[in-house]
GROMACS .gro file of C-alpha atoms in nm:
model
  409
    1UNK     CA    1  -2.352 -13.020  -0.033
    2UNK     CA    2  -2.145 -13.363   0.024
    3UNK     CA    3  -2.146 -13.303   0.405
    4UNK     CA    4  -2.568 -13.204   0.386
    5UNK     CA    5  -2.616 -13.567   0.192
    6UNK     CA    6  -2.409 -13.728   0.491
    7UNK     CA    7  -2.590 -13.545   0.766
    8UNK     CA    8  -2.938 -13.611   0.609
    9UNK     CA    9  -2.855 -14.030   0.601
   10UNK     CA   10  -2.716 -14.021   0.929
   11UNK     CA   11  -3.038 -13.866   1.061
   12UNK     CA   12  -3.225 -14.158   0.824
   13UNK     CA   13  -3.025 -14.462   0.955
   14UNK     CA   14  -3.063 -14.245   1.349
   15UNK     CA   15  -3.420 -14.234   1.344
   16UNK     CA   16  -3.464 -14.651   1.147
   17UNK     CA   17  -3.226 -14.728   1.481
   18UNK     CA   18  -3.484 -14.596   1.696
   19UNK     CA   19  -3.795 -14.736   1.524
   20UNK     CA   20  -3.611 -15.079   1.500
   21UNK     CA   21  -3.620 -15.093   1.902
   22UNK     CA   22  -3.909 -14.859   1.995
   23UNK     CA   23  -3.909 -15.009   2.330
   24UNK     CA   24  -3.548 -14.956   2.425
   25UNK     CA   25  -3.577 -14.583   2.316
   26UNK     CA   26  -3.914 -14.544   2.517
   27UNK     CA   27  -3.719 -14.697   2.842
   28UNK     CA   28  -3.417 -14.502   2.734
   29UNK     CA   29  -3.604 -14.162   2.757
   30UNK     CA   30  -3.743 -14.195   3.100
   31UNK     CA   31  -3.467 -14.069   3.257
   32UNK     CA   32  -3.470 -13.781   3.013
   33UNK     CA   33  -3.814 -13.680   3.059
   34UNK     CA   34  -3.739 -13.623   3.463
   35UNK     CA   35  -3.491 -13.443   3.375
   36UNK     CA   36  -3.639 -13.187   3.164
   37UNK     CA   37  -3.983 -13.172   3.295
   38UNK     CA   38  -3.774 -13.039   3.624
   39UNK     CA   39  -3.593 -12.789   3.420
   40UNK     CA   40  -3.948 -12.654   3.255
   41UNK     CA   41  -4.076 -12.668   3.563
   42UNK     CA   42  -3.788 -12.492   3.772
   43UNK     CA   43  -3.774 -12.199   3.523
   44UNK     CA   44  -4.136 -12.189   3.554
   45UNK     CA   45  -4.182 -12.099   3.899
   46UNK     CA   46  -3.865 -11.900   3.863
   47UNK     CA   47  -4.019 -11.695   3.624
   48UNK     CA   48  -4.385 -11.681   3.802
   49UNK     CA   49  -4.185 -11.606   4.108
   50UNK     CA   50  -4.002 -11.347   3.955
   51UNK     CA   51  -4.319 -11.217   3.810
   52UNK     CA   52  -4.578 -11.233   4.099
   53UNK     CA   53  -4.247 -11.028   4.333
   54UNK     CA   54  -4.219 -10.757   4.041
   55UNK     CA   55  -4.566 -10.692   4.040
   56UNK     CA   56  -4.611 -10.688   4.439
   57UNK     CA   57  -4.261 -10.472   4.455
   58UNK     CA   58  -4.379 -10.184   4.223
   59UNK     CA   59  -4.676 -10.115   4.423
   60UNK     CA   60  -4.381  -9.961   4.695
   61UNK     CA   61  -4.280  -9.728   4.426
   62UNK     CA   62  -3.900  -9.705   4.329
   63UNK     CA   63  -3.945  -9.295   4.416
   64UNK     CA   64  -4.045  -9.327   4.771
   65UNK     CA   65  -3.877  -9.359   5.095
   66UNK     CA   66  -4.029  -9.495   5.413
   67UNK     CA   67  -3.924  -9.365   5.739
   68UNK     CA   68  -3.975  -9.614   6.014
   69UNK     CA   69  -3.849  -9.707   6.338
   70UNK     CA   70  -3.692 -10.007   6.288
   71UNK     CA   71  -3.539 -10.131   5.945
   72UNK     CA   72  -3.725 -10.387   5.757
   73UNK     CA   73  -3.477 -10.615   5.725
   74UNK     CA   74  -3.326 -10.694   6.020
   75UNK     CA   75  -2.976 -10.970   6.038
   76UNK     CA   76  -2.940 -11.050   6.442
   77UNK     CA   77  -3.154 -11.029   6.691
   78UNK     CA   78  -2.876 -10.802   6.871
   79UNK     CA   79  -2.990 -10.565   6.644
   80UNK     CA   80  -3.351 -10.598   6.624
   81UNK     CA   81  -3.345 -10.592   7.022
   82UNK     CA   82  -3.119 -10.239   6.952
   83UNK     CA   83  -3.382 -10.101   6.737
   84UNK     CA   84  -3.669 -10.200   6.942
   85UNK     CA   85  -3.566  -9.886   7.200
   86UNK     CA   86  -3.562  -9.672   6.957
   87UNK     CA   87  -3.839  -9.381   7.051
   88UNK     CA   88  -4.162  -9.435   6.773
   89UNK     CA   89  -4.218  -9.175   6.521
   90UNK     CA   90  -4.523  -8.958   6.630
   91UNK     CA   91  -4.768  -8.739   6.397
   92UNK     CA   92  -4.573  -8.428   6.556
   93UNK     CA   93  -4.282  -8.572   6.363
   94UNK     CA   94  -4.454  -8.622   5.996
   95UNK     CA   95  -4.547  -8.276   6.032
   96UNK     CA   96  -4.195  -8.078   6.113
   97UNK     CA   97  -4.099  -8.325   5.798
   98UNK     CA   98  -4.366  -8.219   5.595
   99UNK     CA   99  -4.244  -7.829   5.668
  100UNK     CA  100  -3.869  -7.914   5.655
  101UNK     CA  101  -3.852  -8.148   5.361
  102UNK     CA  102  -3.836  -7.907   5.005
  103UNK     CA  103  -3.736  -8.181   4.767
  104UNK     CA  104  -4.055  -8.429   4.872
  105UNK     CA  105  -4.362  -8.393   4.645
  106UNK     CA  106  -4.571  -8.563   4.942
  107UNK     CA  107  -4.509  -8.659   5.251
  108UNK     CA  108  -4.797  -8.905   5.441
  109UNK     CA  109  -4.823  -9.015   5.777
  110UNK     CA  110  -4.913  -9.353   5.810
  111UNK     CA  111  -5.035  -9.565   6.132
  112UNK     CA  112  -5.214  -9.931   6.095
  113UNK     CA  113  -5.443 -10.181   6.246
  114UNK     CA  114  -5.725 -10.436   6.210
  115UNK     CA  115  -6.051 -10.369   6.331
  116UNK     CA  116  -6.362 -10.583   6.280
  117UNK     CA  117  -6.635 -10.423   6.030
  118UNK     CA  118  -7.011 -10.423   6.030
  119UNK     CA  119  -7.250 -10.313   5.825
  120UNK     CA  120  -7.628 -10.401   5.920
  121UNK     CA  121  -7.662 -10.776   5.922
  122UNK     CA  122  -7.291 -10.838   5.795
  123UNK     CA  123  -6.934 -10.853   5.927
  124UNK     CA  124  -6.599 -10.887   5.820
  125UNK     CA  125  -6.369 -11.049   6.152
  126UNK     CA  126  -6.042 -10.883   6.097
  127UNK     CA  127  -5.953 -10.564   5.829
  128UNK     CA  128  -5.705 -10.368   5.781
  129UNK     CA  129  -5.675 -10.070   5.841
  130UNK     CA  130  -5.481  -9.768   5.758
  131UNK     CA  131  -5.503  -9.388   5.925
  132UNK     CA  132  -5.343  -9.140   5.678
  133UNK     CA  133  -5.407  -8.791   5.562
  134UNK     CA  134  -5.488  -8.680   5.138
  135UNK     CA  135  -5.118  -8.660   5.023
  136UNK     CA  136  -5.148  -9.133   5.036
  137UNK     CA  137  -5.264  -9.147   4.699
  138UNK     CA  138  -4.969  -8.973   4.602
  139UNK     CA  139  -4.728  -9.165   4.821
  140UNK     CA  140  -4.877  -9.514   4.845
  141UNK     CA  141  -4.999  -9.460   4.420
  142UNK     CA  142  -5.329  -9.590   4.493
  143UNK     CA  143  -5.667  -9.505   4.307
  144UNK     CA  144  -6.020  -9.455   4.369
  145UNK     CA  145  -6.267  -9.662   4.159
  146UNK     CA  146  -6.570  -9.507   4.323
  147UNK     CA  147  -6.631  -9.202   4.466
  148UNK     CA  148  -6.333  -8.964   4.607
  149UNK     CA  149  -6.045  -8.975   4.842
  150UNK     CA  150  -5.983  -8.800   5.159
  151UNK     CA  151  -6.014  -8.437   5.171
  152UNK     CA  152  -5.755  -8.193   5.368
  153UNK     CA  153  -6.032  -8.066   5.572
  154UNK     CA  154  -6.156  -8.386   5.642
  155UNK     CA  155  -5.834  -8.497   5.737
  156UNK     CA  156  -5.762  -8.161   5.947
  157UNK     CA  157  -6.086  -8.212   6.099
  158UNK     CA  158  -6.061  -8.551   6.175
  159UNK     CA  159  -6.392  -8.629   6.023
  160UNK     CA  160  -6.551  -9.010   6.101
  161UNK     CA  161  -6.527  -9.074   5.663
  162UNK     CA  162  -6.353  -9.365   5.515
  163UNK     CA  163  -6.215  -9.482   5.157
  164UNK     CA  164  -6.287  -9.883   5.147
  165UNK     CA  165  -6.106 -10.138   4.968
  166UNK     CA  166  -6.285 -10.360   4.689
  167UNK     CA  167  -6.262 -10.658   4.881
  168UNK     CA  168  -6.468 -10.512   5.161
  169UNK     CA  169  -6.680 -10.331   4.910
  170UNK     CA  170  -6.789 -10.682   4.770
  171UNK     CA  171  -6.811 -10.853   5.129
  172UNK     CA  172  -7.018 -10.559   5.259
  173UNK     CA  173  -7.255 -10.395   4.997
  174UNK     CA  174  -7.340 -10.682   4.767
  175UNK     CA  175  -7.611 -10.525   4.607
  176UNK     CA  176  -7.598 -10.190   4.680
  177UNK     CA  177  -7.363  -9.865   4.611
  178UNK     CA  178  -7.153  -9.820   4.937
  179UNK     CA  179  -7.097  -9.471   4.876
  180UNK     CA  180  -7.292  -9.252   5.177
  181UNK     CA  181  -7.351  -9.537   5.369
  182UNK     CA  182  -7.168  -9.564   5.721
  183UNK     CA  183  -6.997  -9.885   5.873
  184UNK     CA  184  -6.882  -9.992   6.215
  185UNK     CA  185  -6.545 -10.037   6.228
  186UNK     CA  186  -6.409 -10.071   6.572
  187UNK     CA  187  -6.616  -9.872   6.834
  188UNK     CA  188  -6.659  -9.615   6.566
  189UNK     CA  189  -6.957  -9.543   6.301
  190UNK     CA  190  -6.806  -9.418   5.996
  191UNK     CA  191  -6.958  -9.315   5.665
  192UNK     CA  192  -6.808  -9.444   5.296
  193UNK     CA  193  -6.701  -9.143   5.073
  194UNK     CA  194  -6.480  -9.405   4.783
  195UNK     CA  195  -6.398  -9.727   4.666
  196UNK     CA  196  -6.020  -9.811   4.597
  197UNK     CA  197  -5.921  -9.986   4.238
  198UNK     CA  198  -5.813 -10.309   4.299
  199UNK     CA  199  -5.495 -10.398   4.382
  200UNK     CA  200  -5.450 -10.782   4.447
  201UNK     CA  201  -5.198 -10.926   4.705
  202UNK     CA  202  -4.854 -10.806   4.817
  203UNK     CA  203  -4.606 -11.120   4.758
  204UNK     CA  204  -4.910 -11.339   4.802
  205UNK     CA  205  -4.913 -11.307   5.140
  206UNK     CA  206  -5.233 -11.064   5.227
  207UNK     CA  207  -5.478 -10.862   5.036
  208UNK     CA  208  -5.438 -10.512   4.954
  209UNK     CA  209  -5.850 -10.502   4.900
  210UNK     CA  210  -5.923 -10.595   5.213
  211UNK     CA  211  -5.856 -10.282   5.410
  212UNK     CA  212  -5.995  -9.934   5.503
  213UNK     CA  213  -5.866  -9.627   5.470
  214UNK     CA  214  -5.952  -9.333   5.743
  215UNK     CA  215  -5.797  -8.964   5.856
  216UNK     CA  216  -5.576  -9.030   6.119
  217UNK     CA  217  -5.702  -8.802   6.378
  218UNK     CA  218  -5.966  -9.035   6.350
  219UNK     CA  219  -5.718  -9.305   6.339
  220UNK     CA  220  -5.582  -9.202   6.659
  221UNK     CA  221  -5.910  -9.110   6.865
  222UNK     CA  222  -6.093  -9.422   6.755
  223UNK     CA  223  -5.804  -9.734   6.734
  224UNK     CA  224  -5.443  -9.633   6.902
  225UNK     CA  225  -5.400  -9.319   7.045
  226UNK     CA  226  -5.035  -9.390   7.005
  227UNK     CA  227  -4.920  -9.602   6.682
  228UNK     CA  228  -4.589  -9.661   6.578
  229UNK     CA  229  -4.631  -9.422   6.287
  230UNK     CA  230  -4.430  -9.443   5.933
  231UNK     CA  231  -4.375  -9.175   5.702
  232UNK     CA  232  -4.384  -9.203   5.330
  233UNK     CA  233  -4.210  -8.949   5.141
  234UNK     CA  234  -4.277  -8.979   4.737
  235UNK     CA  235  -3.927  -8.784   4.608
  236UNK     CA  236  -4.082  -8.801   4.236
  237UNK     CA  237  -3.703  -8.854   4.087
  238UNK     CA  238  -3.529  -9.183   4.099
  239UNK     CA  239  -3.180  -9.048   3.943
  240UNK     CA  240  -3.198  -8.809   4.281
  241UNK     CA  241  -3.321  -9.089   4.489
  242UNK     CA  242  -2.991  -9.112   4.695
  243UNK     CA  243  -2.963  -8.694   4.745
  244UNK     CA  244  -3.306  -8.673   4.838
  245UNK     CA  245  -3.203  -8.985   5.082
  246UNK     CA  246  -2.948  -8.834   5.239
  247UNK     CA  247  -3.137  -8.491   5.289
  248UNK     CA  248  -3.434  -8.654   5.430
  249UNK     CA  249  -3.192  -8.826   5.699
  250UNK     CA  250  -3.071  -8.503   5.797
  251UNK     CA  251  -3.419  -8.342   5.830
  252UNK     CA  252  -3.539  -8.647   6.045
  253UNK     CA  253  -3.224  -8.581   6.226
  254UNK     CA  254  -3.292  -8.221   6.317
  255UNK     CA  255  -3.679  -8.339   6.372
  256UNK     CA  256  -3.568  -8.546   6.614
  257UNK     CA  257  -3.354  -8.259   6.792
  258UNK     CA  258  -3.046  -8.540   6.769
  259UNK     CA  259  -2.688  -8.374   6.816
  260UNK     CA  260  -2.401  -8.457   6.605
  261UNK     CA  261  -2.224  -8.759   6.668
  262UNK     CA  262  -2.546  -8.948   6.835
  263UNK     CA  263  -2.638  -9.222   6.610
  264UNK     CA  264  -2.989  -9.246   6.392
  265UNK     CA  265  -3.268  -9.338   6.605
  266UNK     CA  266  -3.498  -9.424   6.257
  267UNK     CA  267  -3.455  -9.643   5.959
  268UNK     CA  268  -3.491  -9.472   5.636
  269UNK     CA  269  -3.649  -9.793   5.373
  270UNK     CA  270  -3.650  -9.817   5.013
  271UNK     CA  271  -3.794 -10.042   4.802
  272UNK     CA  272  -3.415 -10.145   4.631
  273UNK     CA  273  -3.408 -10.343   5.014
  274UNK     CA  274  -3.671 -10.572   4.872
  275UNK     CA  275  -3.546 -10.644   4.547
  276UNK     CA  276  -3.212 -10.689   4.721
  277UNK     CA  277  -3.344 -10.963   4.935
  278UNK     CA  278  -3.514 -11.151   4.688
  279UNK     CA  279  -3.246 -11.161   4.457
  280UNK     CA  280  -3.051 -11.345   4.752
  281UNK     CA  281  -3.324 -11.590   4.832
  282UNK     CA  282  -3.387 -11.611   4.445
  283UNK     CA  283  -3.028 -11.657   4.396
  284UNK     CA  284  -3.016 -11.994   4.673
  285UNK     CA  285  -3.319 -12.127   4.480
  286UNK     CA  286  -3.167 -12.112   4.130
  287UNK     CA  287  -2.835 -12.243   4.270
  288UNK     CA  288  -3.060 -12.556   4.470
  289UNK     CA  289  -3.260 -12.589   4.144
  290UNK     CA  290  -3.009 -12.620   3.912
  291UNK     CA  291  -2.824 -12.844   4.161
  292UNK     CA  292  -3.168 -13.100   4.136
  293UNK     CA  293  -3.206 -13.045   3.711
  294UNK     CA  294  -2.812 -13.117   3.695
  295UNK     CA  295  -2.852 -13.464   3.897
  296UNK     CA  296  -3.190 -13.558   3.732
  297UNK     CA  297  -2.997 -13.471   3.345
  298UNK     CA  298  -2.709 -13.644   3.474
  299UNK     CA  299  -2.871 -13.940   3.530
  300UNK     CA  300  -3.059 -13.938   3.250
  301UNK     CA  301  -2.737 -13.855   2.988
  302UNK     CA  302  -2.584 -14.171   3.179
  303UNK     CA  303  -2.859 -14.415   3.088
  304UNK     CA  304  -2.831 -14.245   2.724
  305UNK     CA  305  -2.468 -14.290   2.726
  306UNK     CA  306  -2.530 -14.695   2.842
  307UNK     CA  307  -2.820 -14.772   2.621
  308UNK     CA  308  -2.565 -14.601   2.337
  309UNK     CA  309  -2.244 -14.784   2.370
  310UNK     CA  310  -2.463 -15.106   2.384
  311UNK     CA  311  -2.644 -14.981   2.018
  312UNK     CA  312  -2.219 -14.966   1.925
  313UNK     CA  313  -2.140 -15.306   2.060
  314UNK     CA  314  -2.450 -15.499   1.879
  315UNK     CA  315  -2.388 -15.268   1.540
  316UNK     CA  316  -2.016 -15.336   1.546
  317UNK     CA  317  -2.059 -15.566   1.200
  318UNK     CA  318  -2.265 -15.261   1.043
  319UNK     CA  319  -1.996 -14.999   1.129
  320UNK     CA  320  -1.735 -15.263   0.959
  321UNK     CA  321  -1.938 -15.291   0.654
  322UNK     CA  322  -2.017 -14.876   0.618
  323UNK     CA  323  -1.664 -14.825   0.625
  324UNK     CA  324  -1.541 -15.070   0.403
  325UNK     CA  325  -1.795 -14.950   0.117
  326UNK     CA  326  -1.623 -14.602   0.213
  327UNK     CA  327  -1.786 -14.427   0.493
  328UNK     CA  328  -1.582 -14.123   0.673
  329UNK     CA  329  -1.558 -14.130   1.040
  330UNK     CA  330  -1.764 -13.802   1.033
  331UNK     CA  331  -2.080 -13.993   0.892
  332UNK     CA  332  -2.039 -14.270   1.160
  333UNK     CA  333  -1.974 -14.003   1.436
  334UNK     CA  334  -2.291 -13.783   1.275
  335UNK     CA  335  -2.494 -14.109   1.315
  336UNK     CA  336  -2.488 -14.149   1.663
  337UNK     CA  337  -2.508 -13.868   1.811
  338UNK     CA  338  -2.794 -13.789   1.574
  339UNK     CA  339  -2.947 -14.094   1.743
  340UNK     CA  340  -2.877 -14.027   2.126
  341UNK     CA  341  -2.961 -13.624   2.045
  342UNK     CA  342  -3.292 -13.800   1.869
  343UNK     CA  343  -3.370 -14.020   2.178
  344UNK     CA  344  -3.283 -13.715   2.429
  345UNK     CA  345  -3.509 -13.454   2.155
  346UNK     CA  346  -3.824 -13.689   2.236
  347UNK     CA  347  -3.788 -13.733   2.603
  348UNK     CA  348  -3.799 -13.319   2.562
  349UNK     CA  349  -4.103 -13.348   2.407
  350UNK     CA  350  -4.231 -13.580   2.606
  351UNK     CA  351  -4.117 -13.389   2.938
  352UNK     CA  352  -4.306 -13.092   2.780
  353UNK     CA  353  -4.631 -13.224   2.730
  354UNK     CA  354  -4.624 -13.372   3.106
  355UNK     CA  355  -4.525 -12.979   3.215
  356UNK     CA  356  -4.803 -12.853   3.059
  357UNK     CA  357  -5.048 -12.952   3.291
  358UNK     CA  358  -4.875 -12.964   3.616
  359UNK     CA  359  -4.806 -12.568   3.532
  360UNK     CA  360  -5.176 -12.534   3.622
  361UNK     CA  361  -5.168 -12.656   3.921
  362UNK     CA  362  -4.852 -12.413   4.004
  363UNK     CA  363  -5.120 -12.107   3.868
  364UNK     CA  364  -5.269 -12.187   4.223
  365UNK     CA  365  -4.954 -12.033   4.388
  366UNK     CA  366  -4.824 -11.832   4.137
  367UNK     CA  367  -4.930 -11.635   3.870
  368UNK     CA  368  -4.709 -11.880   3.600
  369UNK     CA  369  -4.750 -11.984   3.289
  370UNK     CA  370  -4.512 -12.192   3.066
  371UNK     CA  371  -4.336 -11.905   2.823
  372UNK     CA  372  -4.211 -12.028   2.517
  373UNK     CA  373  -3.845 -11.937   2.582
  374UNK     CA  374  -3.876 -12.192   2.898
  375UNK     CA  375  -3.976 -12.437   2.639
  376UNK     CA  376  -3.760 -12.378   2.411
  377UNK     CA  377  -3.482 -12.379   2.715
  378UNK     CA  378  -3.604 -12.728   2.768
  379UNK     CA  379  -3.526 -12.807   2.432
  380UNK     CA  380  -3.182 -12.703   2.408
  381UNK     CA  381  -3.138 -12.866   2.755
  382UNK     CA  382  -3.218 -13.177   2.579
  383UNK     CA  383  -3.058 -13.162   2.281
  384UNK     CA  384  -2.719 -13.070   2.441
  385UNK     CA  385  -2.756 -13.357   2.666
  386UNK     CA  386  -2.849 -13.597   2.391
  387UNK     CA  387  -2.469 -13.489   2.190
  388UNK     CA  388  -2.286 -13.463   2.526
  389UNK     CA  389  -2.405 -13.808   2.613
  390UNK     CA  390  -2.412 -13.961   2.263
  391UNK     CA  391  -2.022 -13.832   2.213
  392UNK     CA  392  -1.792 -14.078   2.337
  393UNK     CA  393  -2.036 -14.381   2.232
  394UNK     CA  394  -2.068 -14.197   1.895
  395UNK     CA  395  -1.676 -14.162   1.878
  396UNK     CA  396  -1.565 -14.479   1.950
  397UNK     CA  397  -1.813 -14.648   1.689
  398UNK     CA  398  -1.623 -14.368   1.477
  399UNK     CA  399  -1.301 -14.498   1.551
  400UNK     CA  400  -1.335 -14.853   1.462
  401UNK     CA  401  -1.081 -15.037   1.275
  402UNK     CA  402  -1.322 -15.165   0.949
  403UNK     CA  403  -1.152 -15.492   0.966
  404UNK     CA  404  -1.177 -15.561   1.320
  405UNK     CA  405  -1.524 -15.426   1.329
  406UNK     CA  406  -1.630 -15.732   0.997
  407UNK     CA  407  -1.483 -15.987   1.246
  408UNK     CA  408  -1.761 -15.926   1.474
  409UNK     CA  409  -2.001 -16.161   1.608
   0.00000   0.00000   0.00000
């Protein structure tokens, strides 16, 4: 009870310090408020960062394996120039792997390109577009809004049908179902059987909606008669992820008719390669940002520890009296770093309400938003740095002899 009474009239005689020279705290908090508007800002895009990769990365699917050429993540050019000979994977290949691989739920064949669209009076310069066969919804985990995907015969037949995305949908057919109607794309007439959901962008860098899906004989006879295929094998089993890894590596070997001892002329991808990537570059950005908060709180706890040691110096007589009349080192210790954790508390505040709206402009790269455990990070960030800084100001006012301190001037 004795040491609540003490901590509640330190926190009294803090806060009368700070209204007594409202203009020196003000000044005092500057520093501060950099400080911790970095920090809310930092863990903001963090966090939105974190967020917008998550979201892009589950679209790969944590089940499925890619079999490509090259790998997608490539360290030297020695390498990449290594890979680059490496013989492309041909539609003759996704279907020996189709037969050969038992533990795959689906195996798709896919081959890509960008082809201008028209439809009547409008265009659309550059989509994407993607030549695969029924089993990519399964694979690729992508729905149809409108309509249907893909059939097998349509695909066996090589049919001129399509599956569009919702950003060409919207471009293309403002005012009108798209369904039975038929769009250039390339040199070929094709005719709109479904609509994709939508799907948004993949790491912000292109959209998903803008693209077309086709059969890929039709792929093939229309676009590029010879893509550099990829294969996407859905396993359906993450625990077995690695087995079914290692057994689709040996049916791509026998595929490709290689004998023992000659190395892999594929890449087998994942989507772990991703995440392992980013947690590298996000790794070097937490390391630079907290390198940038740290010097922006360190100069701010140094102009708290100044403006503090000064409050000592022109107090000195105060402290003398207190502890004459019987005041405990604790109380005069409690006082002032109740003070510089006061002064450090408000530039938080302060720092928070100036966040606030620069984390809308940050919404125009990333999908952020400013989470109350970031805010409440802030906090804390403050408040320690307020008691680190306020400490050896705080003690040394503690540590006054009472009869040298009632000599002051």
């Amino acid at each position: 009870m004795r040491l609540a009474i003490e901590l509640g009239e330190a926190l009294r005689m803090a806060l009368a310090a700070l209204v007594a020279n409202k203009l020196r705290a003000a000044l005092t908090t500057l520093g501060i408020v950099i400080g911790v508007a970095t920090v809310t800002l930092m863990g903001t895009a963090i966090e939105g960062l974190n967020r917008s990769f998550l979201q892009s990365v589950s679209r790969i699917g944590a089940d499925v394996l890619f079999v490509d050429r090259m790998d997608w993540f490539i360290g030297s050019r020695e390498v990449w120039l290594r890979m680059q000979k490496r013989p492309r994977i041909e539609p003759v290949h996704a279907r020996a792997l189709a037969r050969e691989a038992d533990f795959a739920l689906a195996v798709a064949p896919v081959a890509r390109g960008n082809q201008p669209v028209r439809y009547q009076n409008r265009s659309a310069g550059s989509v994407f577009i993607i030549g695969t066969t029924e089993q990519y919804p399964i694979t690729a985990g992508v729905r149809v809004a409108l309509g249907r995907f893909l059939s097998g015969s349509e695909v066996a037949g090589a049919r001129p049908v399509c599956v569009i995305g919702t950003e060409v949908a919207t471009n293309l057919f403002r005012h009108e179902s798209p369904l039975g109607r038929r769009v250039r794309i390339g040199g070929g007439t094709f005719e709109v059987v479904g609509v994709l959901e939508r799907q948004g962008t993949f790491l912000g860098a292109f959209s998903l909606d803008n693209q077309i899906i086709v059969p890929l004989g039709a792929f093939l006879t229309w676009f590029q008669n010879r893509p550099d295929l990829q294969i996407q094998v859905k396993v359906g089993n993450v625990a077995a992820l690695e087995d079914a890894r290692e057994e689709l590596r040996q049916a791509m070997r026998r595929v490709r008719r290689l004998e023992p001892g000659e190395p892999d002329d594929f890449s087998i991808n994942q989507q772990q390669q991703f995440i392992r990537v980013f947690e590298q570059v996000g790794g070097t950005l937490a390391v630079v940002g907290l390198f940038i908060t740290g010097l922006s709180l360190f100069v701010g706890g140094i102009g708290i520890m100044n403006i503090m040691f000064v409050s000592v110096a022109e107090r000195t007589r105060e402290i003398g009296i207190r502890k004459a009349v019987g005041a405990k080192r604790r109380a005069i210790l409690m006082q002032f770093l109740l003070e510089a954790a006061a002064i450090c508390l408000m530039g938080g505040l302060l720092a928070l309400a100036l966040a606030w709206p620069l984390t809308w402009v940050l919404q125009l790269m990333l999908p952020v938003q400013l989470s109350l455990r970031v805010a409440a990070l802030a906090l804390g960030v403050a408040l320690a740095t307020g008691l680190v800084s306020g400490l050896m100001p705080a003690w040394r006012a503690a540590r006054l002899n009472p009869v040298d301190a009632l000599r002051a001037e």
